[in-house]
Amino acid sequence: MSMVDSKPGTGSSPPRLLIVSFEQFGYHTDSSEYCRHLRDRFRITYLCPDQGLPRKSLADVEVIYRQQPPLGKVELGLLLEAHHLLQRRHYAAAFLRRTKFSFLLRLRYPRTPMVLDVRSGSIEQSGPRRMIENALLRANAVFFSNITVISRGLARQLGLPPRAHVLPLGADRQTLTAEPCRDELRLVYVGTFKNRRLERTVEGLGDFVREAAADVSVHYTLVGFGSEEERAAIRNAAAASGLGNRVQIRDRMDREELPSLLAEHNVGVAYTPQVPWFEHQPSTKVFEYLQSGLLCIATDNEANREVISSVNGVLVPDSADGFRRGIEHAVAMLAKWSPQAVVESVGGHSWRAIVIKNLAPYLEGIMD
């Protein structure tokens, strides 16, 4: 059973584009931005599951929800629904957020140009599980002539073929605060808590507060989603470090609320463990922090080394002590912090530039 939320506009008939995603419309930044900037060039159908989140819409984008997945398998349900859509309509191309079974559509519709989009490799802590998931990804890639990937480093790490096309991350520039806050430390983390070990950042902040020569006002907001165990680890670290209500955990928020949240802070936190499976994995939030003019404390890995500079932030080890030293560096930077200079350091990474100059020509080039 499917439900259509909105219908494409009438008038001329640009080519149809089918986007298949395992994340509900409006809750995955990359695919939402693809729709926003491609809808003037293509008639977009966005197929996704209903994950129980508030439904969103976008003018001139048709959103179809797949409900009641067969045998409880969401990915299988999406592919069955995509099969029905490709049978009924002529799509000039299909853009598939990778799933375990994407190759089945490629085999069933060999004449329809299809893109396998790889936004990440497996980040599971279990070594065998990572191996299996990445092997399935590589096996799917064999069937696709057209592959997009988030970075060249990730393509090498996953063993994707040389034909993989880099479709990078970005963020839109936000309105900068008129009066940058320099005399307080206002840290913010936005994103998943899964396998991030964020309690180490709280421990590092506690060490900084205890050792700071001056009485620096500190607040740390963590916004996102994770298991109760992960949230408890953060709360326990805050209590053990004596930070009390200076550490706040907030639930996941809509993308539309993010600019006002970031405007209340001056340092963004992009923290992942220093393990091979995160080494080449860029973070959308790094670009969102920087496009909002915030300084960024980021884990030292290859992906972040390509973005973080002496102008916009600091790279740190994935330890409590490393994070403490990163905070000291960021506090020193606040005295001369220029939000405008931070934004200019990532000037070429706007979503509009990425979609119009990269993705749109790529899609048009593979269409019949």
PDB file of N, CA, C and O in Angstrom, residues 50-101:
ATOM      1  N   ASP A  50       7.719   4.846   5.710  1.00  0.00           N
ATOM      2  CA  ASP A  50       7.164   5.685   6.771  1.00  0.00           C
ATOM      3  C   ASP A  50       7.790   5.221   8.072  1.00  0.00           C
ATOM      4  O   ASP A  50       7.524   4.118   8.546  1.00  0.00           O
ATOM      5  N   GLN A  51       8.659   6.057   8.654  1.00  0.00           N
ATOM      6  CA  GLN A  51       9.361   5.690   9.881  1.00  0.00           C
ATOM      7  C   GLN A  51       8.700   6.248  11.129  1.00  0.00           C
ATOM      8  O   GLN A  51       9.289   6.257  12.210  1.00  0.00           O
ATOM      9  N   GLY A  52       7.458   6.728  10.968  1.00  0.00           N
ATOM     10  CA  GLY A  52       6.710   7.231  12.110  1.00  0.00           C
ATOM     11  C   GLY A  52       7.018   8.664  12.481  1.00  0.00           C
ATOM     12  O   GLY A  52       6.513   9.171  13.485  1.00  0.00           O
ATOM     13  N   LEU A  53       7.830   9.350  11.674  1.00  0.00           N
ATOM     14  CA  LEU A  53       8.157  10.751  11.917  1.00  0.00           C
ATOM     15  C   LEU A  53       7.119  11.640  11.234  1.00  0.00           C
ATOM     16  O   LEU A  53       6.429  11.202  10.303  1.00  0.00           O
ATOM     17  N   PRO A  54       6.967  12.895  11.667  1.00  0.00           N
ATOM     18  CA  PRO A  54       6.035  13.790  10.982  1.00  0.00           C
ATOM     19  C   PRO A  54       6.358  13.870   9.489  1.00  0.00           C
ATOM     20  O   PRO A  54       7.517  13.989   9.103  1.00  0.00           O
ATOM     21  N   ARG A  55       5.318  13.793   8.676  1.00  0.00           N
ATOM     22  CA  ARG A  55       5.527  13.807   7.226  1.00  0.00           C
ATOM     23  C   ARG A  55       5.793  15.223   6.726  1.00  0.00           C
ATOM     24  O   ARG A  55       5.144  16.174   7.142  1.00  0.00           O
ATOM     25  N   LYS A  56       6.744  15.317   5.808  1.00  0.00           N
ATOM     26  CA  LYS A  56       7.098  16.607   5.215  1.00  0.00           C
ATOM     27  C   LYS A  56       6.830  16.570   3.721  1.00  0.00           C
ATOM     28  O   LYS A  56       6.715  15.504   3.119  1.00  0.00           O
ATOM     29  N   SER A  57       6.736  17.733   3.139  1.00  0.00           N
ATOM     30  CA  SER A  57       6.507  17.806   1.699  1.00  0.00           C
ATOM     31  C   SER A  57       7.348  18.923   1.107  1.00  0.00           C
ATOM     32  O   SER A  57       7.863  19.790   1.824  1.00  0.00           O
ATOM     33  N   LEU A  58       7.492  18.887  -0.206  1.00  0.00           N
ATOM     34  CA  LEU A  58       8.235  19.904  -0.941  1.00  0.00           C
ATOM     35  C   LEU A  58       7.529  20.107  -2.267  1.00  0.00           C
ATOM     36  O   LEU A  58       7.213  19.145  -2.961  1.00  0.00           O
ATOM     37  N   ALA A  59       7.257  21.360  -2.599  1.00  0.00           N
ATOM     38  CA  ALA A  59       6.526  21.656  -3.834  1.00  0.00           C
ATOM     39  C   ALA A  59       7.209  21.013  -5.031  1.00  0.00           C
ATOM     40  O   ALA A  59       8.444  21.027  -5.152  1.00  0.00           O
ATOM     41  N   ASP A  60       6.410  20.413  -5.897  1.00  0.00           N
ATOM     42  CA  ASP A  60       6.872  19.804  -7.147  1.00  0.00           C
ATOM     43  C   ASP A  60       7.684  18.532  -6.928  1.00  0.00           C
ATOM     44  O   ASP A  60       8.400  18.094  -7.835  1.00  0.00           O
ATOM     45  N   VAL A  61       7.591  17.951  -5.750  1.00  0.00           N
ATOM     46  CA  VAL A  61       8.213  16.651  -5.496  1.00  0.00           C
ATOM     47  C   VAL A  61       7.123  15.691  -5.021  1.00  0.00           C
ATOM     48  O   VAL A  61       6.408  15.984  -4.060  1.00  0.00           O
ATOM     49  N   GLU A  62       6.995  14.581  -5.709  1.00  0.00           N
ATOM     50  CA  GLU A  62       6.021  13.558  -5.343  1.00  0.00           C
ATOM     51  C   GLU A  62       6.672  12.616  -4.329  1.00  0.00           C
ATOM     52  O   GLU A  62       7.716  12.023  -4.604  1.00  0.00           O
ATOM     53  N   VAL A  63       6.052  12.497  -3.182  1.00  0.00           N
ATOM     54  CA  VAL A  63       6.573  11.621  -2.132  1.00  0.00           C
ATOM     55  C   VAL A  63       5.643  10.425  -1.978  1.00  0.00           C
ATOM     56  O   VAL A  63       4.434  10.586  -1.767  1.00  0.00           O
ATOM     57  N   ILE A  64       6.201   9.244  -2.104  1.00  0.00           N
ATOM     58  CA  ILE A  64       5.426   8.013  -1.952  1.00  0.00           C
ATOM     59  C   ILE A  64       6.010   7.221  -0.793  1.00  0.00           C
ATOM     60  O   ILE A  64       7.213   6.960  -0.753  1.00  0.00           O
ATOM     61  N   TYR A  65       5.132   6.860   0.151  1.00  0.00           N
ATOM     62  CA  TYR A  65       5.552   6.081   1.307  1.00  0.00           C
ATOM     63  C   TYR A  65       5.185   4.618   1.096  1.00  0.00           C
ATOM     64  O   TYR A  65       4.060   4.298   0.738  1.00  0.00           O
ATOM     65  N   ARG A  66       6.142   3.762   1.329  1.00  0.00           N
ATOM     66  CA  ARG A  66       5.882   2.333   1.312  1.00  0.00           C
ATOM     67  C   ARG A  66       5.529   1.901   2.728  1.00  0.00           C
ATOM     68  O   ARG A  66       6.326   2.066   3.652  1.00  0.00           O
ATOM     69  N   GLN A  67       4.331   1.377   2.897  1.00  0.00           N
ATOM     70  CA  GLN A  67       3.867   0.934   4.195  1.00  0.00           C
ATOM     71  C   GLN A  67       3.786  -0.589   4.231  1.00  0.00           C
ATOM     72  O   GLN A  67       3.772  -1.250   3.197  1.00  0.00           O
ATOM     73  N   GLN A  68       3.735  -1.123   5.418  1.00  0.00           N
ATOM     74  CA  GLN A  68       3.601  -2.560   5.626  1.00  0.00           C
ATOM     75  C   GLN A  68       4.625  -3.353   4.792  1.00  0.00           C
ATOM     76  O   GLN A  68       4.266  -4.055   3.846  1.00  0.00           O
ATOM     77  N   PRO A  69       5.908  -3.231   5.103  1.00  0.00           N
ATOM     78  CA  PRO A  69       6.930  -3.950   4.339  1.00  0.00           C
ATOM     79  C   PRO A  69       6.712  -5.455   4.411  1.00  0.00           C
ATOM     80  O   PRO A  69       6.380  -5.978   5.475  1.00  0.00           O
ATOM     81  N   PRO A  70       6.874  -6.168   3.306  1.00  0.00           N
ATOM     82  CA  PRO A  70       6.674  -7.615   3.308  1.00  0.00           C
ATOM     83  C   PRO A  70       7.659  -8.312   4.240  1.00  0.00           C
ATOM     84  O   PRO A  70       8.855  -8.038   4.210  1.00  0.00           O
ATOM     85  N   LEU A  71       7.122  -9.182   5.077  1.00  0.00           N
ATOM     86  CA  LEU A  71       7.939  -9.952   6.022  1.00  0.00           C
ATOM     87  C   LEU A  71       8.749  -9.039   6.956  1.00  0.00           C
ATOM     88  O   LEU A  71       9.759  -9.442   7.509  1.00  0.00           O
ATOM     89  N   GLY A  72       8.284  -7.781   7.079  1.00  0.00           N
ATOM     90  CA  GLY A  72       8.981  -6.837   7.943  1.00  0.00           C
ATOM     91  C   GLY A  72      10.266  -6.284   7.361  1.00  0.00           C
ATOM     92  O   GLY A  72      11.007  -5.583   8.044  1.00  0.00           O
ATOM     93  N   LYS A  73      10.572  -6.579   6.092  1.00  0.00           N
ATOM     94  CA  LYS A  73      11.822  -6.152   5.467  1.00  0.00           C
ATOM     95  C   LYS A  73      11.604  -4.843   4.701  1.00  0.00           C
ATOM     96  O   LYS A  73      11.026  -4.827   3.614  1.00  0.00           O
ATOM     97  N   VAL A  74      12.070  -3.738   5.287  1.00  0.00           N
ATOM     98  CA  VAL A  74      11.847  -2.419   4.694  1.00  0.00           C
ATOM     99  C   VAL A  74      12.503  -2.310   3.320  1.00  0.00           C
ATOM    100  O   VAL A  74      11.890  -1.824   2.357  1.00  0.00           O
ATOM    101  N   GLU A  75      13.750  -2.749   3.197  1.00  0.00           N
ATOM    102  CA  GLU A  75      14.468  -2.614   1.932  1.00  0.00           C
ATOM    103  C   GLU A  75      13.785  -3.418   0.829  1.00  0.00           C
ATOM    104  O   GLU A  75      13.662  -2.961  -0.309  1.00  0.00           O
ATOM    105  N   LEU A  76      13.315  -4.618   1.169  1.00  0.00           N
ATOM    106  CA  LEU A  76      12.606  -5.428   0.172  1.00  0.00           C
ATOM    107  C   LEU A  76      11.325  -4.746  -0.263  1.00  0.00           C
ATOM    108  O   LEU A  76      10.980  -4.725  -1.454  1.00  0.00           O
ATOM    109  N   GLY A  77      10.602  -4.155   0.686  1.00  0.00           N
ATOM    110  CA  GLY A  77       9.380  -3.434   0.345  1.00  0.00           C
ATOM    111  C   GLY A  77       9.639  -2.258  -0.577  1.00  0.00           C
ATOM    112  O   GLY A  77       8.874  -2.012  -1.520  1.00  0.00           O
ATOM    113  N   LEU A  78      10.723  -1.515  -0.328  1.00  0.00           N
ATOM    114  CA  LEU A  78      11.049  -0.383  -1.188  1.00  0.00           C
ATOM    115  C   LEU A  78      11.354  -0.842  -2.610  1.00  0.00           C
ATOM    116  O   LEU A  78      10.926  -0.216  -3.586  1.00  0.00           O
ATOM    117  N   LEU A  79      12.086  -1.930  -2.738  1.00  0.00           N
ATOM    118  CA  LEU A  79      12.437  -2.409  -4.070  1.00  0.00           C
ATOM    119  C   LEU A  79      11.212  -2.942  -4.818  1.00  0.00           C
ATOM    120  O   LEU A  79      11.088  -2.743  -6.031  1.00  0.00           O
ATOM    121  N   LEU A  80      10.289  -3.573  -4.109  1.00  0.00           N
ATOM    122  CA  LEU A  80       9.050  -4.020  -4.754  1.00  0.00           C
ATOM    123  C   LEU A  80       8.239  -2.826  -5.243  1.00  0.00           C
ATOM    124  O   LEU A  80       7.688  -2.842  -6.355  1.00  0.00           O
ATOM    125  N   GLU A  81       8.146  -1.801  -4.407  1.00  0.00           N
ATOM    126  CA  GLU A  81       7.397  -0.605  -4.816  1.00  0.00           C
ATOM    127  C   GLU A  81       8.102   0.097  -5.974  1.00  0.00           C
ATOM    128  O   GLU A  81       7.459   0.583  -6.909  1.00  0.00           O
ATOM    129  N   ALA A  82       9.433   0.161  -5.938  1.00  0.00           N
ATOM    130  CA  ALA A  82      10.179   0.756  -7.044  1.00  0.00           C
ATOM    131  C   ALA A  82       9.939  -0.034  -8.328  1.00  0.00           C
ATOM    132  O   ALA A  82       9.798   0.552  -9.415  1.00  0.00           O
ATOM    133  N   HIS A  83       9.895  -1.337  -8.213  1.00  0.00           N
ATOM    134  CA  HIS A  83       9.585  -2.188  -9.375  1.00  0.00           C
ATOM    135  C   HIS A  83       8.229  -1.828  -9.969  1.00  0.00           C
ATOM    136  O   HIS A  83       8.088  -1.673 -11.197  1.00  0.00           O
ATOM    137  N   HIS A  84       7.221  -1.652  -9.137  1.00  0.00           N
ATOM    138  CA  HIS A  84       5.887  -1.298  -9.628  1.00  0.00           C
ATOM    139  C   HIS A  84       5.895   0.073 -10.310  1.00  0.00           C
ATOM    140  O   HIS A  84       5.250   0.267 -11.351  1.00  0.00           O
ATOM    141  N   LEU A  85       6.620   1.027  -9.735  1.00  0.00           N
ATOM    142  CA  LEU A  85       6.693   2.360 -10.340  1.00  0.00           C
ATOM    143  C   LEU A  85       7.393   2.316 -11.693  1.00  0.00           C
ATOM    144  O   LEU A  85       6.951   2.953 -12.663  1.00  0.00           O
ATOM    145  N   LEU A  86       8.485   1.582 -11.778  1.00  0.00           N
ATOM    146  CA  LEU A  86       9.223   1.490 -13.040  1.00  0.00           C
ATOM    147  C   LEU A  86       8.402   0.755 -14.103  1.00  0.00           C
ATOM    148  O   LEU A  86       8.576   1.009 -15.303  1.00  0.00           O
ATOM    149  N   GLN A  87       7.524  -0.133 -13.684  1.00  0.00           N
ATOM    150  CA  GLN A  87       6.632  -0.817 -14.624  1.00  0.00           C
ATOM    151  C   GLN A  87       5.585   0.135 -15.196  1.00  0.00           C
ATOM    152  O   GLN A  87       5.267   0.089 -16.390  1.00  0.00           O
ATOM    153  N   ARG A  88       5.041   0.996 -14.327  1.00  0.00           N
ATOM    154  CA  ARG A  88       3.901   1.838 -14.712  1.00  0.00           C
ATOM    155  C   ARG A  88       4.319   3.123 -15.415  1.00  0.00           C
ATOM    156  O   ARG A  88       3.541   3.689 -16.182  1.00  0.00           O
ATOM    157  N   ARG A  89       5.506   3.622 -15.132  1.00  0.00           N
ATOM    158  CA  ARG A  89       5.906   4.926 -15.642  1.00  0.00           C
ATOM    159  C   ARG A  89       7.253   4.822 -16.355  1.00  0.00           C
ATOM    160  O   ARG A  89       8.049   3.942 -16.065  1.00  0.00           O
ATOM    161  N   HIS A  90       7.503   5.787 -17.203  1.00  0.00           N
ATOM    162  CA  HIS A  90       8.817   5.854 -17.846  1.00  0.00           C
ATOM    163  C   HIS A  90       9.679   6.843 -17.079  1.00  0.00           C
ATOM    164  O   HIS A  90       9.469   8.059 -17.125  1.00  0.00           O
ATOM    165  N   TYR A  91      10.647   6.321 -16.347  1.00  0.00           N
ATOM    166  CA  TYR A  91      11.610   7.172 -15.651  1.00  0.00           C
ATOM    167  C   TYR A  91      12.878   7.261 -16.483  1.00  0.00           C
ATOM    168  O   TYR A  91      13.407   6.247 -16.954  1.00  0.00           O
ATOM    169  N   ALA A  92      13.360   8.491 -16.640  1.00  0.00           N
ATOM    170  CA  ALA A  92      14.605   8.684 -17.388  1.00  0.00           C
ATOM    171  C   ALA A  92      15.802   8.155 -16.622  1.00  0.00           C
ATOM    172  O   ALA A  92      16.820   7.793 -17.216  1.00  0.00           O
ATOM    173  N   ALA A  93      15.684   8.082 -15.285  1.00  0.00           N
ATOM    174  CA  ALA A  93      16.771   7.554 -14.456  1.00  0.00           C
ATOM    175  C   ALA A  93      16.233   7.243 -13.069  1.00  0.00           C
ATOM    176  O   ALA A  93      15.213   7.800 -12.639  1.00  0.00           O
ATOM    177  N   ALA A  94      16.934   6.356 -12.379  1.00  0.00           N
ATOM    178  CA  ALA A  94      16.619   6.047 -10.987  1.00  0.00           C
ATOM    179  C   ALA A  94      17.889   6.237 -10.157  1.00  0.00           C
ATOM    180  O   ALA A  94      18.985   5.838 -10.566  1.00  0.00           O
ATOM    181  N   PHE A  95      17.723   6.870  -9.002  1.00  0.00           N
ATOM    182  CA  PHE A  95      18.836   7.167  -8.098  1.00  0.00           C
ATOM    183  C   PHE A  95      18.575   6.391  -6.821  1.00  0.00           C
ATOM    184  O   PHE A  95      17.609   6.668  -6.096  1.00  0.00           O
ATOM    185  N   LEU A  96      19.412   5.394  -6.513  1.00  0.00           N
ATOM    186  CA  LEU A  96      19.151   4.462  -5.426  1.00  0.00           C
ATOM    187  C   LEU A  96      20.119   4.670  -4.277  1.00  0.00           C
ATOM    188  O   LEU A  96      21.326   4.445  -4.430  1.00  0.00           O
ATOM    189  N   ARG A  97      19.611   5.139  -3.139  1.00  0.00           N
ATOM    190  CA  ARG A  97      20.417   5.060  -1.928  1.00  0.00           C
ATOM    191  C   ARG A  97      20.669   3.587  -1.695  1.00  0.00           C
ATOM    192  O   ARG A  97      19.740   2.802  -1.611  1.00  0.00           O
ATOM    193  N   ARG A  98      21.902   3.213  -1.553  1.00  0.00           N
ATOM    194  CA  ARG A  98      22.256   1.793  -1.613  1.00  0.00           C
ATOM    195  C   ARG A  98      21.512   0.959  -0.568  1.00  0.00           C
ATOM    196  O   ARG A  98      21.325   1.367   0.568  1.00  0.00           O
ATOM    197  N   THR A  99      21.071  -0.209  -1.018  1.00  0.00           N
ATOM    198  CA  THR A  99      20.478  -1.200  -0.136  1.00  0.00           C
ATOM    199  C   THR A  99      21.126  -2.546  -0.442  1.00  0.00           C
ATOM    200  O   THR A  99      21.870  -2.690  -1.415  1.00  0.00           O
ATOM    201  N   LYS A 100      20.810  -3.525   0.353  1.00  0.00           N
ATOM    202  CA  LYS A 100      21.410  -4.850   0.149  1.00  0.00           C
ATOM    203  C   LYS A 100      20.962  -5.486  -1.162  1.00  0.00           C
ATOM    204  O   LYS A 100      21.630  -6.363  -1.686  1.00  0.00           O
ATOM    205  N   PHE A 101      19.809  -5.047  -1.690  1.00  0.00           N
ATOM    206  CA  PHE A 101      19.229  -5.723  -2.845  1.00  0.00           C
ATOM    207  C   PHE A 101      19.094  -4.815  -4.067  1.00  0.00           C
ATOM    208  O   PHE A 101      18.336  -5.104  -4.979  1.00  0.00           O
TER     209      PHE A 101
END
